[in-house]
Amino acid sequence: MFAFIVSRVLQALPVMLTVALLSFAMFAYVGDPVAIMLGQDYTEAQRTQLISDLGLDQPFFVQFFKFVVNAAQGEFGLSYRLSRPVADLIAERAPATLELALCAAALALAIGVPMGVYTGLYRNSWLSRFFLTFSLIGVSLPTFLIGILLILTFSVWLGWLPSFGRGDTIRWGWWSTGLATWSGLKALILPAITLGLFQLTLIMRLVRAEMLEVLRTDYIKFARARGLTNRAVHFGHALKNTLVPVITITGLQLGAIIAFAIVTETVFQWPGMGLLFIQSVGAADIPVMSAYLLLIALMFVTINLIVDLLYYAVDPRLRIGGGKGGH
Amino acid sequence: MSDIKPILEVRNLRVEFPTRRGLLVALDDVSFSIAPGEVLGVVGESGAGKSMTGAAIIGLLEPPGRIAGGQILLEGRRIDNLPYQDLRRIRGREIGAIFQDPLTTLNPLYTVGAQLIETMVTHLPLNPAQARAKAIEWLELVGIPAAAQRIDSYPHEFSGGMRQRVVIALALCAEPKLIVADEPTTALDVSIQAQVIALLKRLAREKGTAMMLVTHDMGVIAETADRVAVMYAGRIVEIGAVRNVVKHAAHPYSSGLMGSIPPVSRRLDRMQQIDGAMPRLSAIPKGCPYNPRCPKVFDRCMVERPELMPAEGNLAACWLYADGAPAAEAKHHG
Ligand SMILES: Nc1ncnc2c1ncn2[C@@H]1O[C@H](COP(=O)(O)OP(=O)(O)OP(=O)(O)O)[C@@H](O)[C@H]1O
Ligand code: SF4
Ligand SMILES: [Mg+2]
């Protein structure tokens, strides 16, 4: 088990280094950090000073090495735009994005899985057909359009829910949460639906397809032939066998949710990392952009590790393989 | 035999598949019965309807397949028209089923013990601890070594032969009166087929369980079954005591089949000795369905369909045994 985790972490290192190289390249070669930081009026002496301060006169690999060491310590320098440490900016914004993404994912799972099971079991009922049609809409409408439609309906016409921002937040240490206040919760609803809807329909269609597949297998036929109750057959035997692909996709989608929260955050002016990223792109704020890139990569890698561990828990066949691999 | 009340009685069973290109009749006018403790062998080429018959009996025809006519009686009680829930209580409890491929019949995510316990708790008044003790007993009974340890193993940790033993334990653990075994050894290594069949036969005898045994292996039939039914194109073409059918097959199709048994019992997948192929369900010929391939075909075979009739001590669906058939030289003598 431990060996398994170590081997996965080792496998993840090259990925992280590649992303680090990309974001470093962006940092060092896109735009001219010196020109951006010096502004209009400067002397040649100031310029050389800054270049050596930033280490830009050193060989590429020395610079890259320093960048990696700093990044590993969460040190990404100053934002050009806000002149504040990038790490602080991200720490401020991360809770908003993570809360939004996790709520969206929870919503997608809590509704998508039961809908998938239902449509898989009763595939000819009118409710199943309705769900499937509805899911087509979820898959084909662009996120920003869904967001705008929701705002129009629930904020503009009905006036029930706020159309932007995060509501009141409460601080727990460095973490600020909107989950503990009424206005925070209300503000979360529309963005979470907007962000989760696509994943919800995706999970529903996936669970449905998997259920249909599993229900055809011999072990399900044999479970029925043993006279097990429908409940045991559907939820004990069938659903559990659909979990491995569902876990994979959910894991990948959670990464995607965090990465693509950008659109939702922009539509709802949600003060998260995505909004920060978009504002940074507008201002060519390279340090923030490269830090964001690295952070997203780190999240994908971590989620993949968690997905692998869950497999391990669900499927005994992998346990044997993993046990052998890990000695 | 008529004085013993049969465990299973199938009367004029007809199974249909409505398809887009018309109605397919997969089973037509299938009738047979199985007495308590009796083993009925069922043979026939691929697609003859053997599995379909088993599926109809356990009530697990795959939609859109459905029973369109006839009756299935278990100890005199009709079960073909029971609601799903009532039939569910019969499956596993009164009729056990064994499928062909032990690699796919066990759920890979549960231990064999969990699957046994689940089955017993569903049907018998046992608490989980009692069921676990019984599960170990069953594993011992089917010959799993170190059953007390192996009970917590997953299916993939067993070999194919061992898994089929587990499947047999699962089919028998609620002590059904009838077992429907559909090619229980076809997927197994040749070297262990005999062991598994011997186990099945021994357990059925000890528990007094009747069995419908579908197989391609005439050797197995000869050794295990009391009676045998030969199926062709969704019908029974001959049925009778095993010795008699093997020695004096009356129907030209069964005598072709028997002729194709090698002297030593060997498994046959296709009966190559008979020329031609079984007709598809959508193209069953008029008259006797065997007429395109039958060496003894005569004019009546082309127009009228034969019912089962006494023939050489068996029942055979063949016009050769009706009054006024062509000369006696047509009849077969082994
Ligand atoms: N879903 C279906 N729709 C239409 N026809 C079907 C369907 N399932 C099976 N059949 C047909 O029913 C017939 C009987 O099939 P069955 O599986 O009972 O054959 P079998 O005797 O068990 O053959 P095998 O030795 O290959 O197992 C076959 O001709 C098959 O093509
Ligand atoms: S009825 Fe005719 S065609 Fe059919 S098996 Fe008998 S002899 Fe052959
Ligand atoms: Mg079959």
PDB file of C-alpha atoms in Angstrom, chain A residues 133-321:
ATOM      1  CA  THR A 133     -33.575  14.684 -23.037  1.00  0.00           C
ATOM      2  CA  PHE A 134     -32.742  16.961 -20.147  1.00  0.00           C
ATOM      3  CA  SER A 135     -29.215  15.599 -20.062  1.00  0.00           C
ATOM      4  CA  LEU A 136     -28.750  16.417 -23.733  1.00  0.00           C
ATOM      5  CA  ILE A 137     -29.519  20.019 -22.904  1.00  0.00           C
ATOM      6  CA  GLY A 138     -27.034  19.907 -20.042  1.00  0.00           C
ATOM      7  CA  VAL A 139     -24.333  18.559 -22.305  1.00  0.00           C
ATOM      8  CA  SER A 140     -24.929  20.863 -25.231  1.00  0.00           C
ATOM      9  CA  LEU A 141     -25.618  24.262 -23.645  1.00  0.00           C
ATOM     10  CA  PRO A 142     -22.438  26.243 -22.982  1.00  0.00           C
ATOM     11  CA  THR A 143     -21.735  26.934 -19.319  1.00  0.00           C
ATOM     12  CA  PHE A 144     -21.877  30.699 -19.596  1.00  0.00           C
ATOM     13  CA  LEU A 145     -25.298  30.503 -21.223  1.00  0.00           C
ATOM     14  CA  ILE A 146     -26.631  28.305 -18.438  1.00  0.00           C
ATOM     15  CA  GLY A 147     -25.237  30.765 -15.910  1.00  0.00           C
ATOM     16  CA  ILE A 148     -26.833  33.716 -17.629  1.00  0.00           C
ATOM     17  CA  LEU A 149     -30.185  31.938 -17.959  1.00  0.00           C
ATOM     18  CA  LEU A 150     -30.123  31.046 -14.269  1.00  0.00           C
ATOM     19  CA  ILE A 151     -29.273  34.638 -13.334  1.00  0.00           C
ATOM     20  CA  LEU A 152     -32.074  35.913 -15.544  1.00  0.00           C
ATOM     21  CA  THR A 153     -34.596  33.570 -13.990  1.00  0.00           C
ATOM     22  CA  PHE A 154     -33.693  33.449 -10.332  1.00  0.00           C
ATOM     23  CA  SER A 155     -32.036  36.824  -9.792  1.00  0.00           C
ATOM     24  CA  VAL A 156     -33.576  39.186 -12.295  1.00  0.00           C
ATOM     25  CA  TRP A 157     -37.137  37.889 -12.622  1.00  0.00           C
ATOM     26  CA  LEU A 158     -37.787  36.093  -9.383  1.00  0.00           C
ATOM     27  CA  GLY A 159     -35.247  37.961  -7.272  1.00  0.00           C
ATOM     28  CA  TRP A 160     -34.683  34.930  -5.042  1.00  0.00           C
ATOM     29  CA  LEU A 161     -30.947  34.526  -5.315  1.00  0.00           C
ATOM     30  CA  PRO A 162     -28.001  36.904  -5.728  1.00  0.00           C
ATOM     31  CA  SER A 163     -26.470  37.145  -9.165  1.00  0.00           C
ATOM     32  CA  PHE A 164     -22.862  37.790  -8.186  1.00  0.00           C
ATOM     33  CA  GLY A 165     -20.328  37.519  -5.392  1.00  0.00           C
ATOM     34  CA  ARG A 166     -19.944  35.117  -2.564  1.00  0.00           C
ATOM     35  CA  GLY A 167     -22.164  36.576   0.125  1.00  0.00           C
ATOM     36  CA  ASP A 168     -20.843  36.896   3.683  1.00  0.00           C
ATOM     37  CA  THR A 169     -17.910  34.746   4.617  1.00  0.00           C
ATOM     38  CA  ILE A 170     -16.517  33.605   7.918  1.00  0.00           C
ATOM     39  CA  ARG A 171     -12.839  32.983   8.522  1.00  0.00           C
ATOM     40  CA  TRP A 172     -11.467  29.765   9.945  1.00  0.00           C
ATOM     41  CA  GLY A 173      -7.744  30.411  10.198  1.00  0.00           C
ATOM     42  CA  TRP A 174      -6.631  31.330   6.680  1.00  0.00           C
ATOM     43  CA  TRP A 175      -9.681  29.639   5.165  1.00  0.00           C
ATOM     44  CA  SER A 176     -12.707  31.789   4.465  1.00  0.00           C
ATOM     45  CA  THR A 177     -15.971  29.941   4.087  1.00  0.00           C
ATOM     46  CA  GLY A 178     -19.299  30.945   2.666  1.00  0.00           C
ATOM     47  CA  LEU A 179     -20.916  27.731   3.813  1.00  0.00           C
ATOM     48  CA  ALA A 180     -21.617  28.961   7.319  1.00  0.00           C
ATOM     49  CA  THR A 181     -23.757  31.978   6.518  1.00  0.00           C
ATOM     50  CA  TRP A 182     -27.181  32.196   4.985  1.00  0.00           C
ATOM     51  CA  SER A 183     -26.159  34.727   2.361  1.00  0.00           C
ATOM     52  CA  GLY A 184     -23.065  32.679   1.566  1.00  0.00           C
ATOM     53  CA  LEU A 185     -25.176  29.594   0.942  1.00  0.00           C
ATOM     54  CA  LYS A 186     -27.655  31.511  -1.169  1.00  0.00           C
ATOM     55  CA  ALA A 187     -24.843  32.945  -3.248  1.00  0.00           C
ATOM     56  CA  LEU A 188     -23.435  29.461  -3.803  1.00  0.00           C
ATOM     57  CA  ILE A 189     -26.553  27.892  -5.303  1.00  0.00           C
ATOM     58  CA  LEU A 190     -26.573  29.338  -8.816  1.00  0.00           C
ATOM     59  CA  PRO A 191     -22.822  29.069  -9.473  1.00  0.00           C
ATOM     60  CA  ALA A 192     -22.765  25.494  -8.137  1.00  0.00           C
ATOM     61  CA  ILE A 193     -25.634  24.476 -10.420  1.00  0.00           C
ATOM     62  CA  THR A 194     -24.010  26.206 -13.370  1.00  0.00           C
ATOM     63  CA  LEU A 195     -20.684  24.542 -12.769  1.00  0.00           C
ATOM     64  CA  GLY A 196     -22.118  21.132 -11.838  1.00  0.00           C
ATOM     65  CA  LEU A 197     -24.804  20.731 -14.483  1.00  0.00           C
ATOM     66  CA  PHE A 198     -22.514  19.468 -17.207  1.00  0.00           C
ATOM     67  CA  GLN A 199     -20.849  16.997 -14.840  1.00  0.00           C
ATOM     68  CA  LEU A 200     -24.233  15.915 -13.520  1.00  0.00           C
ATOM     69  CA  THR A 201     -25.462  14.965 -16.962  1.00  0.00           C
ATOM     70  CA  LEU A 202     -22.147  13.363 -17.771  1.00  0.00           C
ATOM     71  CA  ILE A 203     -22.237  11.213 -14.628  1.00  0.00           C
ATOM     72  CA  MET A 204     -25.856  10.321 -15.218  1.00  0.00           C
ATOM     73  CA  ARG A 205     -25.179   9.147 -18.754  1.00  0.00           C
ATOM     74  CA  LEU A 206     -22.093   7.276 -17.631  1.00  0.00           C
ATOM     75  CA  VAL A 207     -23.845   5.483 -14.776  1.00  0.00           C
ATOM     76  CA  ARG A 208     -26.717   4.620 -17.103  1.00  0.00           C
ATOM     77  CA  ALA A 209     -24.424   3.174 -19.746  1.00  0.00           C
ATOM     78  CA  GLU A 210     -22.471   1.220 -17.153  1.00  0.00           C
ATOM     79  CA  MET A 211     -25.639  -0.097 -15.525  1.00  0.00           C
ATOM     80  CA  LEU A 212     -26.953  -1.313 -18.883  1.00  0.00           C
ATOM     81  CA  GLU A 213     -23.631  -3.003 -19.512  1.00  0.00           C
ATOM     82  CA  VAL A 214     -23.421  -4.624 -16.083  1.00  0.00           C
ATOM     83  CA  LEU A 215     -27.055  -5.759 -16.099  1.00  0.00           C
ATOM     84  CA  ARG A 216     -26.240  -7.897 -19.120  1.00  0.00           C
ATOM     85  CA  THR A 217     -23.395  -9.740 -17.421  1.00  0.00           C
ATOM     86  CA  ASP A 218     -23.519 -13.370 -16.376  1.00  0.00           C
ATOM     87  CA  TYR A 219     -23.007 -12.617 -12.718  1.00  0.00           C
ATOM     88  CA  ILE A 220     -26.116 -10.472 -12.661  1.00  0.00           C
ATOM     89  CA  LYS A 221     -28.059 -13.231 -14.407  1.00  0.00           C
ATOM     90  CA  PHE A 222     -26.669 -15.684 -11.881  1.00  0.00           C
ATOM     91  CA  ALA A 223     -27.561 -13.374  -8.984  1.00  0.00           C
ATOM     92  CA  ARG A 224     -31.128 -13.336 -10.280  1.00  0.00           C
ATOM     93  CA  ALA A 225     -31.056 -17.097 -10.771  1.00  0.00           C
ATOM     94  CA  ARG A 226     -30.090 -17.419  -7.106  1.00  0.00           C
ATOM     95  CA  GLY A 227     -33.309 -15.618  -6.262  1.00  0.00           C
ATOM     96  CA  LEU A 228     -31.738 -12.519  -4.729  1.00  0.00           C
ATOM     97  CA  THR A 229     -34.065  -9.584  -4.271  1.00  0.00           C
ATOM     98  CA  ASN A 230     -34.096  -6.877  -6.899  1.00  0.00           C
ATOM     99  CA  ARG A 231     -32.659  -4.495  -4.384  1.00  0.00           C
ATOM    100  CA  ALA A 232     -29.669  -6.747  -3.732  1.00  0.00           C
ATOM    101  CA  VAL A 233     -29.161  -7.354  -7.441  1.00  0.00           C
ATOM    102  CA  HIS A 234     -29.458  -3.720  -8.519  1.00  0.00           C
ATOM    103  CA  PHE A 235     -27.704  -1.925  -5.711  1.00  0.00           C
ATOM    104  CA  GLY A 236     -25.465  -4.586  -4.228  1.00  0.00           C
ATOM    105  CA  HIS A 237     -24.271  -6.328  -7.353  1.00  0.00           C
ATOM    106  CA  ALA A 238     -24.891  -4.034 -10.312  1.00  0.00           C
ATOM    107  CA  LEU A 239     -24.236  -0.571  -8.904  1.00  0.00           C
ATOM    108  CA  LYS A 240     -21.040  -1.588  -7.177  1.00  0.00           C
ATOM    109  CA  ASN A 241     -19.661  -2.877 -10.447  1.00  0.00           C
ATOM    110  CA  THR A 242     -20.295   0.465 -12.116  1.00  0.00           C
ATOM    111  CA  LEU A 243     -18.275   2.318  -9.485  1.00  0.00           C
ATOM    112  CA  VAL A 244     -14.791   1.956 -10.952  1.00  0.00           C
ATOM    113  CA  PRO A 245     -15.513   3.897 -14.152  1.00  0.00           C
ATOM    114  CA  VAL A 246     -17.665   6.346 -12.223  1.00  0.00           C
ATOM    115  CA  ILE A 247     -14.804   7.058  -9.826  1.00  0.00           C
ATOM    116  CA  THR A 248     -12.399   7.601 -12.719  1.00  0.00           C
ATOM    117  CA  ILE A 249     -14.618  10.024 -14.521  1.00  0.00           C
ATOM    118  CA  THR A 250     -15.658  11.843 -11.372  1.00  0.00           C
ATOM    119  CA  GLY A 251     -12.011  12.269 -10.447  1.00  0.00           C
ATOM    120  CA  LEU A 252     -11.083  13.610 -13.853  1.00  0.00           C
ATOM    121  CA  GLN A 253     -14.126  15.828 -13.845  1.00  0.00           C
ATOM    122  CA  LEU A 254     -13.307  17.252 -10.437  1.00  0.00           C
ATOM    123  CA  GLY A 255     -10.010  18.416 -11.916  1.00  0.00           C
ATOM    124  CA  ALA A 256     -11.900  19.811 -14.868  1.00  0.00           C
ATOM    125  CA  ILE A 257     -14.408  21.533 -12.597  1.00  0.00           C
ATOM    126  CA  ILE A 258     -11.632  23.329 -10.756  1.00  0.00           C
ATOM    127  CA  ALA A 259      -9.850  24.234 -13.963  1.00  0.00           C
ATOM    128  CA  PHE A 260     -12.943  25.378 -15.826  1.00  0.00           C
ATOM    129  CA  ALA A 261     -14.458  27.201 -12.892  1.00  0.00           C
ATOM    130  CA  ILE A 262     -12.961  30.171 -14.728  1.00  0.00           C
ATOM    131  CA  VAL A 263     -16.083  30.646 -16.851  1.00  0.00           C
ATOM    132  CA  THR A 264     -18.526  30.267 -13.977  1.00  0.00           C
ATOM    133  CA  GLU A 265     -16.484  32.526 -11.753  1.00  0.00           C
ATOM    134  CA  THR A 266     -16.427  35.159 -14.457  1.00  0.00           C
ATOM    135  CA  VAL A 267     -20.169  34.997 -15.050  1.00  0.00           C
ATOM    136  CA  PHE A 268     -20.967  35.221 -11.339  1.00  0.00           C
ATOM    137  CA  GLN A 269     -18.026  37.447 -10.380  1.00  0.00           C
ATOM    138  CA  TRP A 270     -17.114  34.717  -7.917  1.00  0.00           C
ATOM    139  CA  PRO A 271     -13.937  35.785  -6.100  1.00  0.00           C
ATOM    140  CA  GLY A 272     -11.993  32.576  -6.737  1.00  0.00           C
ATOM    141  CA  MET A 273      -8.799  31.580  -8.463  1.00  0.00           C
ATOM    142  CA  GLY A 274     -10.414  31.419 -11.885  1.00  0.00           C
ATOM    143  CA  LEU A 275     -11.461  35.034 -11.718  1.00  0.00           C
ATOM    144  CA  LEU A 276      -7.994  35.915 -10.462  1.00  0.00           C
ATOM    145  CA  PHE A 277      -6.510  34.064 -13.420  1.00  0.00           C
ATOM    146  CA  ILE A 278      -8.698  35.848 -15.956  1.00  0.00           C
ATOM    147  CA  GLN A 279      -7.861  39.234 -14.456  1.00  0.00           C
ATOM    148  CA  SER A 280      -4.174  38.271 -14.532  1.00  0.00           C
ATOM    149  CA  VAL A 281      -4.357  37.303 -18.173  1.00  0.00           C
ATOM    150  CA  GLY A 282      -5.857  40.697 -18.931  1.00  0.00           C
ATOM    151  CA  ALA A 283      -2.962  42.415 -17.174  1.00  0.00           C
ATOM    152  CA  ALA A 284      -0.233  40.026 -18.431  1.00  0.00           C
ATOM    153  CA  ASP A 285       0.446  39.220 -14.777  1.00  0.00           C
ATOM    154  CA  ILE A 286       2.788  36.339 -15.538  1.00  0.00           C
ATOM    155  CA  PRO A 287       3.720  35.242 -11.978  1.00  0.00           C
ATOM    156  CA  VAL A 288       0.080  34.698 -11.066  1.00  0.00           C
ATOM    157  CA  MET A 289      -0.574  32.839 -14.314  1.00  0.00           C
ATOM    158  CA  SER A 290       2.341  30.475 -13.900  1.00  0.00           C
ATOM    159  CA  ALA A 291       1.492  29.810 -10.257  1.00  0.00           C
ATOM    160  CA  TYR A 292      -2.103  29.062 -11.227  1.00  0.00           C
ATOM    161  CA  LEU A 293      -0.951  26.673 -13.924  1.00  0.00           C
ATOM    162  CA  LEU A 294       1.247  24.773 -11.489  1.00  0.00           C
ATOM    163  CA  LEU A 295      -1.465  24.624  -8.870  1.00  0.00           C
ATOM    164  CA  ILE A 296      -3.993  23.182 -11.306  1.00  0.00           C
ATOM    165  CA  ALA A 297      -1.474  20.558 -12.389  1.00  0.00           C
ATOM    166  CA  LEU A 298      -0.837  19.679  -8.761  1.00  0.00           C
ATOM    167  CA  MET A 299      -4.571  19.243  -8.190  1.00  0.00           C
ATOM    168  CA  PHE A 300      -4.932  16.940 -11.193  1.00  0.00           C
ATOM    169  CA  VAL A 301      -2.043  14.829  -9.964  1.00  0.00           C
ATOM    170  CA  THR A 302      -3.432  14.640  -6.436  1.00  0.00           C
ATOM    171  CA  ILE A 303      -6.905  13.740  -7.650  1.00  0.00           C
ATOM    172  CA  ASN A 304      -5.445  10.993  -9.808  1.00  0.00           C
ATOM    173  CA  LEU A 305      -3.703   9.565  -6.786  1.00  0.00           C
ATOM    174  CA  ILE A 306      -6.936   9.607  -4.801  1.00  0.00           C
ATOM    175  CA  VAL A 307      -8.754   7.927  -7.691  1.00  0.00           C
ATOM    176  CA  ASP A 308      -6.166   5.158  -7.734  1.00  0.00           C
ATOM    177  CA  LEU A 309      -6.546   4.655  -4.002  1.00  0.00           C
ATOM    178  CA  LEU A 310     -10.316   4.407  -4.364  1.00  0.00           C
ATOM    179  CA  TYR A 311      -9.942   1.746  -7.059  1.00  0.00           C
ATOM    180  CA  TYR A 312      -7.858  -0.102  -4.619  1.00  0.00           C
ATOM    181  CA  ALA A 313     -10.668   0.042  -2.082  1.00  0.00           C
ATOM    182  CA  VAL A 314     -13.407  -0.958  -4.532  1.00  0.00           C
ATOM    183  CA  ASP A 315     -11.870  -3.667  -6.684  1.00  0.00           C
ATOM    184  CA  PRO A 316     -10.173  -6.635  -5.002  1.00  0.00           C
ATOM    185  CA  ARG A 317      -8.569  -7.731  -8.278  1.00  0.00           C
ATOM    186  CA  LEU A 318      -6.430  -4.596  -8.291  1.00  0.00           C
ATOM    187  CA  ARG A 319      -5.523  -5.144  -4.666  1.00  0.00           C
ATOM    188  CA  ILE A 320      -3.760  -8.361  -5.518  1.00  0.00           C
ATOM    189  CA  GLY A 321      -1.923  -6.768  -8.432  1.00  0.00           C
TER     190      GLY A 321
END
